[in-house]
């Protein structure tokens, strides 16, 4: 059955002053309920329930109705005042008052005028307990005046100008709604360019020709009287620039020459508001409307910002194409400076509106009705706020308290009236008036003094039925004065119900947040006050929830086939469910193809329209559940092969046979998806100790659907089941309901118990604590026990909290102890634990090892022996012995180093150890110490020993200096570790021939005091390999090797040279050869450049050590200088030589100069050059020099390249005479090599370098271009002289 909505939870307070009543319904928490059982004998002061608005605008064509309704016991009588004086309605035949009501009806439709009854009205409702008053109701008739007649001149504007069409509607009551239309009553279109302002004017940011019309009409609609007033039409004509010029031309004679110009684009300016700043005041709670309209061309766009903050997100709206900013529900926080920005492409303009938000009075805490019993105390509080702060005034029964009869139980303190020891005569109605310059608030609140015993208003023996695990609300509506206290009891002998499990609401309702099966029973509500007691019984039944244990499943079926949806419902046996099938949340189609039996919906001959969502809804009188599935209809396809997949998860988990340490779990298997289920895996969650973590519980065969599970005490179990087949494991099922097992004593004790002291006088006992699952109950603690192992002391025990460590202080040093740690909880102790052995804390050993002996095994190894210390002196766990040893100094006393001690530790109770890695021929010192867990004991007496000589290390360095024709000098540094006394050095060497074969080995002994040795009588220009090592009396050390070469001969080695430099030149390349005398393996380079020029040498590297090189990419008919040098430290070079390349040869292809297309191209180029020369002449008419060189550089065509003789591409254009070299009286030898001494006088000498060349017309380009040195090309290619084609194209 339906339950009432649960009110807000409140708790009882034993010392609370009973100032309010608890009522059966929460209409008004302080109102006396007008229940039929109470109306007969309870009195109540009047309360205004309905009244007309403060500002009451009436329609003058209808009767005036001024409302005033009130309730009270006995029913109140009504009276009115008008303009502050009594309004005698009996004297005016047009005024009547409704029976049983204070509402006035003024009949002005038959006669009279509405203006006659304008004024301020106030209603008073009165009975024997007091008087309540209404607000001041200002009655005014609505007005819709006509427009004053005016003559409106037509407006003519030029295209692009701004315009404001004024509306200026007549002042009406209430204000009119303004809109602009044409003669056809069609609204005029508005946009960012044309829009209506808040004042009703129509603004044009700029006018266009299409704005021309004669019927701009402003309309004013007065909604109260449902009338519309119309302004005279306004005519507008927009003239374009062309039209304006035609008009001007028609009125001017031929001698006048001027016309209208189009309107210039201009930055924005504001049409409204004016100036840079303005003020705006608005009342709290109203809508703040700010407006900025701008003119400009192009049309400006308006933006809004708040200078000292951001605009409120959910209360900010833009109207009129963002020209109007509106903020709803404004408050004082919205005060500040708002800036509107008008912007177009030519600029922006700003206007700041300073907004101040004032506030009419508004309630913080309005006074509430008081129902008191005689002798009680109470307060009326009236708190309001506003801007400015409102004034608070009190009235009693409509009369200011200052002139009202005195009441000794009443004391006024500002916004509070305090009542003490009230009596029945204290009953009255009080009015609180809060007012400032922007308005007022008036509130009535009565004080009703009653003495009434408790009454239960809820019917007796109501039966409540609730679904399990849902809240149950049991009503107990009551009334009484003084305020009754409410208690609830369950059963006939039950104790009062408390709020640890239940919720007791202020209105008497008892709430059971989660109703369980054991919540079923009879509940008694008892209400008490000092005048008596009342009680009432209600009954509660808990029902099992309705569940869908087999839901319909998503289906894809072929058109024309059959589909079945299954819906199995499980419900309480006492409830009868109703199962309904829906399609797409509506009724099933009325079609015989749809059939419903107990658990199935079957659709035969499925069509495309049958697709959709099908819902199974199960309803009982207490609850309802539903489940849906989607049907998708597809075209018929061949029967697919069966799809194999992991099983669907089990569902409908249920716990039965719930015992202390076992429970039976039952489930329903999901679909096996064409692969039989082989087993079920059961997992559990302990919501109390490890929420969210699932543990393995059990596995059962795939044919079982139940399992008997063994449980642990004090665990809040939830179970889930997974199915497994040959494909894999399903996802887990939904969790079962929770089951909390009873607490029991622990089954086990902590593991890993240890006793180990951290100080010489303590014993630290540690253990691995039990987890929450192993605790078996609340209040887990540990009993820690200990005693000395070798004594007869009794066990000492202490019980500690759920920790993992306990420290025993004051123990002897390193004494064995027996330790036990036993778990216990609020139920009892775990089984007796086994004792483990530990030790109290260790201290440093007291005795040093004695009789230390050293046996030197060889030059790098020694054996140390010592006698063990007594075990009692160790005072801890013996970890071993530690040897400290260091090198005091070498026996030769040549090296003294900082003493660096080395440490070797030998584990356990050893009495000897080996010291490896010693330095031969050295003196060592050592001592031995015993080590326990605390640290080291004292050191034994230092013991010294010597290591014998050993073989030396390799010499530190070896280098060969001063190679000559038949000798080499060796220099070296002695070994860094001689490891004894050096006796001599051994030098072994052998020659290496050009095929890297080794020659005979020569042995040579050198005294130990030498560090330099010269070998004579060696072969010249021969490589030798040297092997060098030192010796002591023990033997030879490691060797060092080196290689060196004797020189070829002493003279040539000092002065290598390059001679016989020759060059064999062709048209664009030259072969350079030379002879070299000097050392082998020298790398050569060739440097060359144009003879007579100042450009840098161009360098080419010669691969390997060959004595020839080919230069490529040379310019034909050009003299070059060349030299050869050697890389490396020697840096010698040859003398320079000069050669000249051959002249350019005629192409073997057809002479393009005779081709028609080429002649036409040259003519076109020549014509273009002539035009450019003429233009240059005009621009430089004062004889300026045309910069040929800059034009050539700027316009050179990179695509025109010289023609190669071997590939047939375009080359230089020339005739037969042009193939002559630019020389005077010289001749090229047959080998095409140009010798410097053969060069005669040539035009190269007069052309400022090789780049000065003749053009086709015989002019010398060098006189315009200056001395221009072309940069060398990369690689082996050199720069070429510009061809005639390139020279002509440089002007283009």
mmCIF file of N, CA and C in Angstrom, residues 881-979:
data_model
loop_
_atom_site.group_PDB
_atom_site.id
_atom_site.type_symbol
_atom_site.label_atom_id
_atom_site.label_comp_id
_atom_site.label_asym_id
_atom_site.label_seq_id
_atom_site.Cartn_x
_atom_site.Cartn_y
_atom_site.Cartn_z
ATOM 1 N N UNK A 881 84.654 -13.290 11.975
ATOM 2 C CA UNK A 881 85.848 -12.516 12.328
ATOM 3 C C UNK A 881 86.180 -11.606 11.150
ATOM 4 N N UNK A 882 86.722 -10.444 11.485
ATOM 5 C CA UNK A 882 87.014 -9.438 10.469
ATOM 6 C C UNK A 882 88.472 -9.049 10.572
ATOM 7 N N UNK A 883 89.176 -9.109 9.420
ATOM 8 C CA UNK A 883 90.608 -8.769 9.361
ATOM 9 C C UNK A 883 90.750 -7.399 8.720
ATOM 10 N N UNK A 884 91.421 -6.491 9.393
ATOM 11 C CA UNK A 884 91.805 -5.190 8.844
ATOM 12 C C UNK A 884 93.276 -5.274 8.460
ATOM 13 N N UNK A 885 93.646 -4.955 7.224
ATOM 14 C CA UNK A 885 95.047 -4.990 6.808
ATOM 15 C C UNK A 885 95.321 -3.813 5.898
ATOM 16 N N UNK A 886 96.577 -3.352 5.941
ATOM 17 C CA UNK A 886 96.981 -2.199 5.143
ATOM 18 C C UNK A 886 98.461 -2.260 4.866
ATOM 19 N N UNK A 887 98.849 -1.564 3.813
ATOM 20 C CA UNK A 887 100.248 -1.520 3.375
ATOM 21 C C UNK A 887 100.930 -0.362 4.080
ATOM 22 N N UNK A 888 101.946 -0.688 4.867
ATOM 23 C CA UNK A 888 102.636 0.356 5.619
ATOM 24 C C UNK A 888 103.553 1.146 4.711
ATOM 25 N N UNK A 889 104.439 0.483 4.005
ATOM 26 C CA UNK A 889 105.324 1.117 3.037
ATOM 27 C C UNK A 889 106.017 0.033 2.259
ATOM 28 N N UNK A 890 106.537 0.398 1.053
ATOM 29 C CA UNK A 890 107.267 -0.596 0.257
ATOM 30 C C UNK A 890 108.648 -0.810 0.840
ATOM 31 N N UNK A 891 109.198 -1.998 0.616
ATOM 32 C CA UNK A 891 110.518 -2.327 1.156
ATOM 33 C C UNK A 891 111.594 -1.427 0.589
ATOM 34 N N UNK A 892 111.384 -0.998 -0.690
ATOM 35 C CA UNK A 892 112.385 -0.127 -1.314
ATOM 36 C C UNK A 892 112.308 1.293 -0.803
ATOM 37 N N UNK A 893 111.209 1.640 -0.100
ATOM 38 C CA UNK A 893 111.003 2.974 0.470
ATOM 39 C C UNK A 893 111.043 4.068 -0.580
ATOM 40 N N UNK A 894 110.682 3.703 -1.857
ATOM 41 C CA UNK A 894 110.647 4.727 -2.896
ATOM 42 C C UNK A 894 109.276 5.392 -2.980
ATOM 43 N N UNK A 895 108.274 4.685 -2.557
ATOM 44 C CA UNK A 895 106.915 5.240 -2.642
ATOM 45 C C UNK A 895 106.289 5.242 -1.268
ATOM 46 N N UNK A 896 105.722 6.373 -0.889
ATOM 47 C CA UNK A 896 104.958 6.454 0.355
ATOM 48 C C UNK A 896 103.558 6.946 0.014
ATOM 49 N N UNK A 897 102.563 6.188 0.363
ATOM 50 C CA UNK A 897 101.183 6.539 0.019
ATOM 51 C C UNK A 897 100.344 6.664 1.278
ATOM 52 N N UNK A 898 99.191 7.295 1.111
ATOM 53 C CA UNK A 898 98.244 7.399 2.216
ATOM 54 C C UNK A 898 97.762 6.001 2.598
ATOM 55 N N UNK A 899 97.709 5.731 3.886
ATOM 56 C CA UNK A 899 97.350 4.387 4.350
ATOM 57 C C UNK A 899 95.872 4.133 4.080
ATOM 58 N N UNK A 900 95.574 3.096 3.305
ATOM 59 C CA UNK A 900 94.198 2.714 2.982
ATOM 60 C C UNK A 900 93.964 1.306 3.505
ATOM 61 N N UNK A 901 93.115 1.202 4.521
ATOM 62 C CA UNK A 901 92.868 -0.094 5.136
ATOM 63 C C UNK A 901 91.844 -0.877 4.345
ATOM 64 N N UNK A 902 92.115 -2.170 4.223
ATOM 65 C CA UNK A 902 91.184 -3.069 3.557
ATOM 66 C C UNK A 902 90.611 -4.021 4.590
ATOM 67 N N UNK A 903 89.407 -4.538 4.305
ATOM 68 C CA UNK A 903 88.687 -5.362 5.282
ATOM 69 C C UNK A 903 88.245 -6.646 4.610
ATOM 70 N N UNK A 904 88.452 -7.755 5.295
ATOM 71 C CA UNK A 904 87.924 -9.046 4.860
ATOM 72 C C UNK A 904 87.187 -9.660 6.042
ATOM 73 N N UNK A 905 85.944 -10.135 5.797
ATOM 74 C CA UNK A 905 85.132 -10.739 6.850
ATOM 75 C C UNK A 905 84.982 -12.220 6.569
ATOM 76 N N UNK A 906 85.194 -13.031 7.607
ATOM 77 C CA UNK A 906 85.070 -14.486 7.486
ATOM 78 C C UNK A 906 83.921 -14.929 8.368
ATOM 79 N N UNK A 907 82.873 -15.511 7.740
ATOM 80 C CA UNK A 907 81.641 -15.839 8.432
ATOM 81 C C UNK A 907 81.862 -17.018 9.375
ATOM 82 N N UNK A 908 81.077 -17.027 10.454
ATOM 83 C CA UNK A 908 81.061 -18.152 11.387
ATOM 84 C C UNK A 908 82.272 -18.182 12.301
ATOM 85 N N UNK A 909 82.453 -19.308 12.898
ATOM 86 C CA UNK A 909 83.492 -19.476 13.921
ATOM 87 C C UNK A 909 84.790 -19.966 13.285
ATOM 88 N N UNK A 910 85.261 -19.270 12.233
ATOM 89 C CA UNK A 910 86.506 -19.661 11.583
ATOM 90 C C UNK A 910 87.688 -19.134 12.380
ATOM 91 N N UNK A 911 88.859 -19.830 12.213
ATOM 92 C CA UNK A 911 90.080 -19.419 12.915
ATOM 93 C C UNK A 911 91.208 -19.141 11.944
ATOM 94 N N UNK A 912 90.926 -19.061 10.651
ATOM 95 C CA UNK A 912 91.965 -18.703 9.687
ATOM 96 C C UNK A 912 91.286 -18.142 8.443
ATOM 97 N N UNK A 913 92.105 -17.456 7.619
ATOM 98 C CA UNK A 913 91.600 -16.887 6.385
ATOM 99 C C UNK A 913 92.735 -16.467 5.476
ATOM 100 N N UNK A 914 92.464 -16.346 4.199
ATOM 101 C CA UNK A 914 93.445 -15.991 3.192
ATOM 102 C C UNK A 914 93.281 -14.519 2.815
ATOM 103 N N UNK A 915 94.456 -13.824 2.616
ATOM 104 C CA UNK A 915 94.474 -12.432 2.167
ATOM 105 C C UNK A 915 95.014 -12.406 0.740
ATOM 106 N N UNK A 916 94.164 -12.289 -0.282
ATOM 107 C CA UNK A 916 94.647 -12.276 -1.663
ATOM 108 C C UNK A 916 94.935 -10.846 -2.129
ATOM 109 N N UNK A 917 95.526 -10.752 -3.332
ATOM 110 C CA UNK A 917 95.725 -9.461 -3.985
ATOM 111 C C UNK A 917 96.706 -8.555 -3.291
ATOM 112 N N UNK A 918 97.738 -9.119 -2.594
ATOM 113 C CA UNK A 918 98.731 -8.274 -1.924
ATOM 114 C C UNK A 918 99.733 -7.727 -2.933
ATOM 115 N N UNK A 919 100.376 -6.631 -2.550
ATOM 116 C CA UNK A 919 101.393 -6.009 -3.398
ATOM 117 C C UNK A 919 102.733 -6.672 -3.101
ATOM 118 N N UNK A 920 103.407 -7.219 -4.136
ATOM 119 C CA UNK A 920 104.731 -7.832 -3.877
ATOM 120 C C UNK A 920 105.713 -6.796 -3.321
ATOM 121 N N UNK A 921 106.696 -7.355 -2.586
ATOM 122 C CA UNK A 921 107.817 -6.560 -2.095
ATOM 123 C C UNK A 921 107.305 -5.385 -1.259
ATOM 124 N N UNK A 922 106.343 -5.712 -0.331
ATOM 125 C CA UNK A 922 105.723 -4.674 0.489
ATOM 126 C C UNK A 922 105.630 -5.142 1.923
ATOM 127 N N UNK A 923 105.470 -4.153 2.816
ATOM 128 C CA UNK A 923 105.303 -4.426 4.239
ATOM 129 C C UNK A 923 103.846 -4.160 4.627
ATOM 130 N N UNK A 924 103.159 -5.154 5.198
ATOM 131 C CA UNK A 924 101.753 -5.057 5.564
ATOM 132 C C UNK A 924 101.601 -5.184 7.066
ATOM 133 N N UNK A 925 100.529 -4.572 7.595
ATOM 134 C CA UNK A 925 100.152 -4.676 8.998
ATOM 135 C C UNK A 925 98.688 -5.089 9.045
ATOM 136 N N UNK A 926 98.336 -5.988 10.035
ATOM 137 C CA UNK A 926 96.940 -6.413 10.145
ATOM 138 C C UNK A 926 96.565 -6.599 11.591
ATOM 139 N N UNK A 927 95.220 -6.608 11.852
ATOM 140 C CA UNK A 927 94.684 -7.041 13.136
ATOM 141 C C UNK A 927 93.357 -7.739 12.891
ATOM 142 N N UNK A 928 92.866 -8.451 13.910
ATOM 143 C CA UNK A 928 91.658 -9.272 13.786
ATOM 144 C C UNK A 928 90.678 -8.858 14.873
ATOM 145 N N UNK A 929 89.360 -8.845 14.507
ATOM 146 C CA UNK A 929 88.300 -8.490 15.448
ATOM 147 C C UNK A 929 87.152 -9.470 15.295
ATOM 148 N N UNK A 930 86.476 -9.741 16.409
ATOM 149 C CA UNK A 930 85.291 -10.587 16.366
ATOM 150 C C UNK A 930 84.051 -9.701 16.122
ATOM 151 N N UNK A 931 83.044 -10.226 15.399
ATOM 152 C CA UNK A 931 81.864 -9.460 15.000
ATOM 153 C C UNK A 931 80.609 -10.189 15.448
ATOM 154 N N UNK A 932 79.644 -9.457 16.067
ATOM 155 C CA UNK A 932 78.301 -9.982 16.349
ATOM 156 C C UNK A 932 77.259 -9.056 15.740
ATOM 157 N N UNK A 933 75.962 -9.284 16.058
ATOM 158 C CA UNK A 933 74.895 -8.479 15.471
ATOM 159 C C UNK A 933 74.937 -7.028 15.886
ATOM 160 N N UNK A 934 75.622 -6.700 16.982
ATOM 161 C CA UNK A 934 75.707 -5.325 17.453
ATOM 162 C C UNK A 934 76.849 -4.578 16.790
ATOM 163 N N UNK A 935 77.936 -5.288 16.484
ATOM 164 C CA UNK A 935 79.090 -4.630 15.877
ATOM 165 C C UNK A 935 80.351 -5.405 16.125
ATOM 166 N N UNK A 936 81.497 -4.685 16.107
ATOM 167 C CA UNK A 936 82.815 -5.291 16.254
ATOM 168 C C UNK A 936 83.305 -5.177 17.685
ATOM 169 N N UNK A 937 84.137 -6.180 18.063
ATOM 170 C CA UNK A 937 84.823 -6.131 19.334
ATOM 171 C C UNK A 937 86.150 -5.416 19.218
ATOM 172 N N UNK A 938 86.950 -5.407 20.275
ATOM 173 C CA UNK A 938 88.263 -4.753 20.214
ATOM 174 C C UNK A 938 89.184 -5.462 19.241
ATOM 175 N N UNK A 939 90.174 -4.719 18.704
ATOM 176 C CA UNK A 939 91.120 -5.283 17.735
ATOM 177 C C UNK A 939 92.241 -6.001 18.458
ATOM 178 N N UNK A 940 92.745 -7.028 17.776
ATOM 179 C CA UNK A 940 93.913 -7.728 18.300
ATOM 180 C C UNK A 940 95.149 -6.862 18.120
ATOM 181 N N UNK A 941 96.269 -7.282 18.676
ATOM 182 C CA UNK A 941 97.535 -6.551 18.495
ATOM 183 C C UNK A 941 97.934 -6.582 17.031
ATOM 184 N N UNK A 942 98.413 -5.414 16.530
ATOM 185 C CA UNK A 942 98.821 -5.342 15.125
ATOM 186 C C UNK A 942 99.930 -6.338 14.845
ATOM 187 N N UNK A 943 99.855 -6.950 13.711
ATOM 188 C CA UNK A 943 100.831 -7.956 13.286
ATOM 189 C C UNK A 943 101.343 -7.564 11.906
ATOM 190 N N UNK A 944 102.695 -7.420 11.728
ATOM 191 C CA UNK A 944 103.265 -7.033 10.454
ATOM 192 C C UNK A 944 103.870 -8.220 9.730
ATOM 193 N N UNK A 945 103.977 -8.103 8.415
ATOM 194 C CA UNK A 945 104.637 -9.141 7.599
ATOM 195 C C UNK A 945 105.064 -8.516 6.284
ATOM 196 N N UNK A 946 106.046 -9.199 5.618
ATOM 197 C CA UNK A 946 106.586 -8.737 4.347
ATOM 198 C C UNK A 946 106.195 -9.702 3.249
ATOM 199 N N UNK A 947 105.965 -9.130 2.058
ATOM 200 C CA UNK A 947 105.749 -9.968 0.869
ATOM 201 C C UNK A 947 107.024 -9.975 0.053
ATOM 202 N N UNK A 948 107.375 -11.107 -0.537
ATOM 203 C CA UNK A 948 108.623 -11.190 -1.324
ATOM 204 C C UNK A 948 108.470 -10.449 -2.644
ATOM 205 N N UNK A 949 109.675 -10.386 -3.356
ATOM 206 C CA UNK A 949 109.657 -9.744 -4.661
ATOM 207 C C UNK A 949 108.762 -10.505 -5.624
ATOM 208 N N UNK A 950 108.325 -9.750 -6.673
ATOM 209 C CA UNK A 950 107.561 -10.336 -7.776
ATOM 210 C C UNK A 950 108.043 -9.768 -9.091
ATOM 211 N N UNK A 951 107.390 -10.160 -10.148
ATOM 212 C CA UNK A 951 107.775 -9.623 -11.461
ATOM 213 C C UNK A 951 107.214 -8.214 -11.589
ATOM 214 N N UNK A 952 107.909 -7.312 -12.301
ATOM 215 C CA UNK A 952 107.443 -5.927 -12.413
ATOM 216 C C UNK A 952 106.299 -5.807 -13.418
ATOM 217 N N UNK A 953 105.654 -4.670 -13.383
ATOM 218 C CA UNK A 953 104.672 -4.338 -14.407
ATOM 219 C C UNK A 953 105.387 -3.849 -15.652
ATOM 220 N N UNK A 954 104.653 -3.608 -16.736
ATOM 221 C CA UNK A 954 105.252 -3.124 -17.969
ATOM 222 C C UNK A 954 105.783 -1.714 -17.769
ATOM 223 N N UNK A 955 106.826 -1.324 -18.545
ATOM 224 C CA UNK A 955 107.281 0.073 -18.482
ATOM 225 C C UNK A 955 106.115 1.018 -18.727
ATOM 226 N N UNK A 956 106.156 2.167 -18.079
ATOM 227 C CA UNK A 956 105.022 3.085 -18.141
ATOM 228 C C UNK A 956 104.818 3.642 -19.536
ATOM 229 N N UNK A 957 105.900 3.839 -20.322
ATOM 230 C CA UNK A 957 105.762 4.374 -21.671
ATOM 231 C C UNK A 957 106.965 3.959 -22.491
ATOM 232 N N UNK A 958 106.817 4.039 -23.821
ATOM 233 C CA UNK A 958 107.899 3.756 -24.769
ATOM 234 C C UNK A 958 107.632 4.571 -26.020
ATOM 235 N N UNK A 959 108.619 5.374 -26.435
ATOM 236 C CA UNK A 959 108.459 6.151 -27.650
ATOM 237 C C UNK A 959 109.784 6.193 -28.401
ATOM 238 N N UNK A 960 109.712 6.357 -29.734
ATOM 239 C CA UNK A 960 110.883 6.376 -30.608
ATOM 240 C C UNK A 960 111.025 7.798 -31.127
ATOM 241 N N UNK A 961 112.204 8.367 -30.980
ATOM 242 C CA UNK A 961 112.454 9.743 -31.381
ATOM 243 C C UNK A 961 113.675 9.779 -32.310
ATOM 244 N N UNK A 962 113.808 10.864 -33.012
ATOM 245 C CA UNK A 962 114.956 11.144 -33.860
ATOM 246 C C UNK A 962 115.271 10.025 -34.852
ATOM 247 N N UNK A 963 114.310 9.640 -35.706
ATOM 248 C CA UNK A 963 114.668 8.618 -36.707
ATOM 249 C C UNK A 963 115.660 9.202 -37.718
ATOM 250 N N UNK A 964 116.649 8.398 -38.077
ATOM 251 C CA UNK A 964 117.610 8.780 -39.120
ATOM 252 C C UNK A 964 117.676 7.687 -40.151
ATOM 253 N N UNK A 965 118.705 7.775 -41.028
ATOM 254 C CA UNK A 965 118.831 6.807 -42.121
ATOM 255 C C UNK A 965 119.053 5.405 -41.600
ATOM 256 N N UNK A 966 119.863 5.252 -40.509
ATOM 257 C CA UNK A 966 120.200 3.904 -40.030
ATOM 258 C C UNK A 966 120.129 3.808 -38.521
ATOM 259 N N UNK A 967 119.400 4.691 -37.863
ATOM 260 C CA UNK A 967 119.319 4.615 -36.400
ATOM 261 C C UNK A 967 117.959 5.102 -35.914
ATOM 262 N N UNK A 968 117.595 4.594 -34.726
ATOM 263 C CA UNK A 968 116.390 5.005 -34.017
ATOM 264 C C UNK A 968 116.722 5.141 -32.545
ATOM 265 N N UNK A 969 116.148 6.131 -31.871
ATOM 266 C CA UNK A 969 116.387 6.346 -30.442
ATOM 267 C C UNK A 969 115.115 6.026 -29.680
ATOM 268 N N UNK A 970 115.245 5.185 -28.617
ATOM 269 C CA UNK A 970 114.119 4.769 -27.784
ATOM 270 C C UNK A 970 114.207 5.492 -26.448
ATOM 271 N N UNK A 971 113.077 5.995 -25.960
ATOM 272 C CA UNK A 971 112.965 6.593 -24.638
ATOM 273 C C UNK A 971 111.800 5.939 -23.910
ATOM 274 N N UNK A 972 111.926 5.715 -22.589
ATOM 275 C CA UNK A 972 110.883 5.044 -21.822
ATOM 276 C C UNK A 972 110.869 5.533 -20.384
ATOM 277 N N UNK A 973 109.756 5.195 -19.681
ATOM 278 C CA UNK A 973 109.621 5.447 -18.242
ATOM 279 C C UNK A 973 109.602 4.117 -17.525
ATOM 280 N N UNK A 974 110.174 4.039 -16.306
ATOM 281 C CA UNK A 974 110.222 2.746 -15.586
ATOM 282 C C UNK A 974 108.810 2.246 -15.281
ATOM 283 N N UNK A 975 108.672 0.978 -14.888
ATOM 284 C CA UNK A 975 107.360 0.424 -14.513
ATOM 285 C C UNK A 975 106.789 1.179 -13.319
ATOM 286 N N UNK A 976 105.466 1.354 -13.332
ATOM 287 C CA UNK A 976 104.815 2.008 -12.187
ATOM 288 C C UNK A 976 104.834 1.124 -10.957
ATOM 289 N N UNK A 977 104.868 -0.188 -11.139
ATOM 290 C CA UNK A 977 104.954 -1.148 -10.022
ATOM 291 C C UNK A 977 106.153 -2.051 -10.270
ATOM 292 N N UNK A 978 107.315 -1.675 -9.764
ATOM 293 C CA UNK A 978 108.488 -2.541 -10.002
ATOM 294 C C UNK A 978 108.386 -3.870 -9.267
ATOM 295 N N UNK A 979 107.637 -3.897 -8.128
ATOM 296 C CA UNK A 979 107.429 -5.144 -7.367
ATOM 297 C C UNK A 979 108.750 -5.789 -6.970
#
